[in-house]
C-alpha atoms as one frame of an Amber mdcrd trajectory, in Angstrom:
protein
  43.778  25.645 -19.372  40.431  25.029 -17.256  36.583  25.672 -17.997  34.966
  26.810 -15.046  31.187  26.436 -14.951  29.285  27.890 -11.905  25.866  27.582
 -11.068  24.991  30.676  -8.842  21.580  32.633  -7.597  20.485  35.042 -10.489
  20.693  38.083  -8.196  24.452  37.374  -7.809  25.219  37.666 -11.334  26.158
  41.212 -11.951  28.608  41.154  -8.654  30.231  38.156  -9.970  30.594  39.474
 -13.500  32.363  42.775 -12.157  34.624  41.025  -9.881  35.736  38.582 -12.457
  36.360  41.601 -15.032  38.273  43.231 -12.313  40.930  40.271 -11.985  41.243
  39.973 -15.750  38.617  37.601 -17.165  38.015  38.884 -20.658  34.885  36.721
 -21.445  32.266  34.628 -20.138  29.142  32.768 -21.059  25.886  33.135 -19.073
  22.820  31.080 -19.214  19.685  31.176 -17.442  18.857  27.679 -16.271  16.483
  25.682 -13.923  17.251  22.905 -11.593  17.587  21.614  -7.824  19.983  19.934
  -5.591  19.747  19.031  -2.012  16.972  21.425  -1.308  14.827  19.600  -3.681
  12.765  22.725  -4.757  10.041  24.159  -2.256   6.310  24.782  -2.129   4.531
  28.376  -2.587   1.135  29.596  -2.094  -0.680  31.552  -4.797  -4.298  32.691
  -4.242  -4.510  30.172  -1.590  -3.494  27.198  -3.572  -0.313  25.464  -2.507
   1.857  24.301  -5.283   5.431  22.792  -5.660   8.359  24.343  -7.477  10.616
  21.750  -8.402  12.982  23.542 -10.546  14.743  26.782  -8.882  15.699  29.157
 -11.456  19.902  29.608 -11.351  22.321  31.243 -13.629  25.096  29.099 -15.359
  28.382  31.126 -15.770  30.906  29.487 -18.112  34.582  30.800 -17.947  37.618
  29.734 -19.718  40.906  30.690 -18.137  44.465  29.864 -18.549  46.221  27.947
 -15.698  47.751  31.257 -13.720  44.348  32.789 -13.560  42.676  29.580 -12.557
  42.964  29.846  -8.656  41.968  33.582  -8.263  38.819  33.133 -10.546  37.774
  30.124  -8.241  38.321  32.413  -5.242  36.679  35.192  -6.617  33.388  33.311
  -7.572  33.226  31.733  -4.141  33.526  34.793  -2.381  31.219  37.044  -4.307
  28.398  34.325  -5.152  28.184  32.998  -1.575  25.426  34.134   0.649  25.934
  31.317   3.348  22.130  29.937   2.702  21.171  26.969   1.147  21.243  26.903
  -2.751  24.302  29.061  -3.359  25.162  26.688  -6.183  28.141  24.687  -7.377
  31.550  24.997  -9.279  32.674  22.520 -11.891  35.976  22.467 -13.457  36.930
  20.844 -16.601  40.866  20.288 -18.207  40.754  21.698 -21.569  42.959  20.226
 -24.227  42.606  23.121 -26.495  40.823  26.017 -27.365  40.621  27.284 -31.057
  39.444  30.821 -32.341  37.477  30.195 -35.325  38.087  33.573 -36.991  41.828
  33.414 -36.877  42.887  29.960 -36.191  44.786  30.829 -33.090  45.047  27.873
 -30.634  45.759  27.406 -26.954  46.112  30.487 -24.441  46.087  32.816 -27.420
  42.743  32.002 -28.579  41.245  32.944 -25.262
């Protein structure tokens, strides 16, 4: 099993969610986050005053999948979240030792 965490642009969330649902992903966690990468934020002008926006709003999408879905989930996220512009985001993958459903005590892939 793998835990996939993707940091994406907020306006891409619905498209990514729909595409993941279509390939069989049954659950996900979504968190609104702020951060920056190589772009280091940007400056904006408001009422004639320039100010720095250090942290850019992003969405962190978390999905846990069985190994057989892993490749298609990665492809789907990359394909649907990509705009081709700076700030498209990153994907982090972690190998999971176990998953436990608290209500039933099921473990492993059955708990997904």
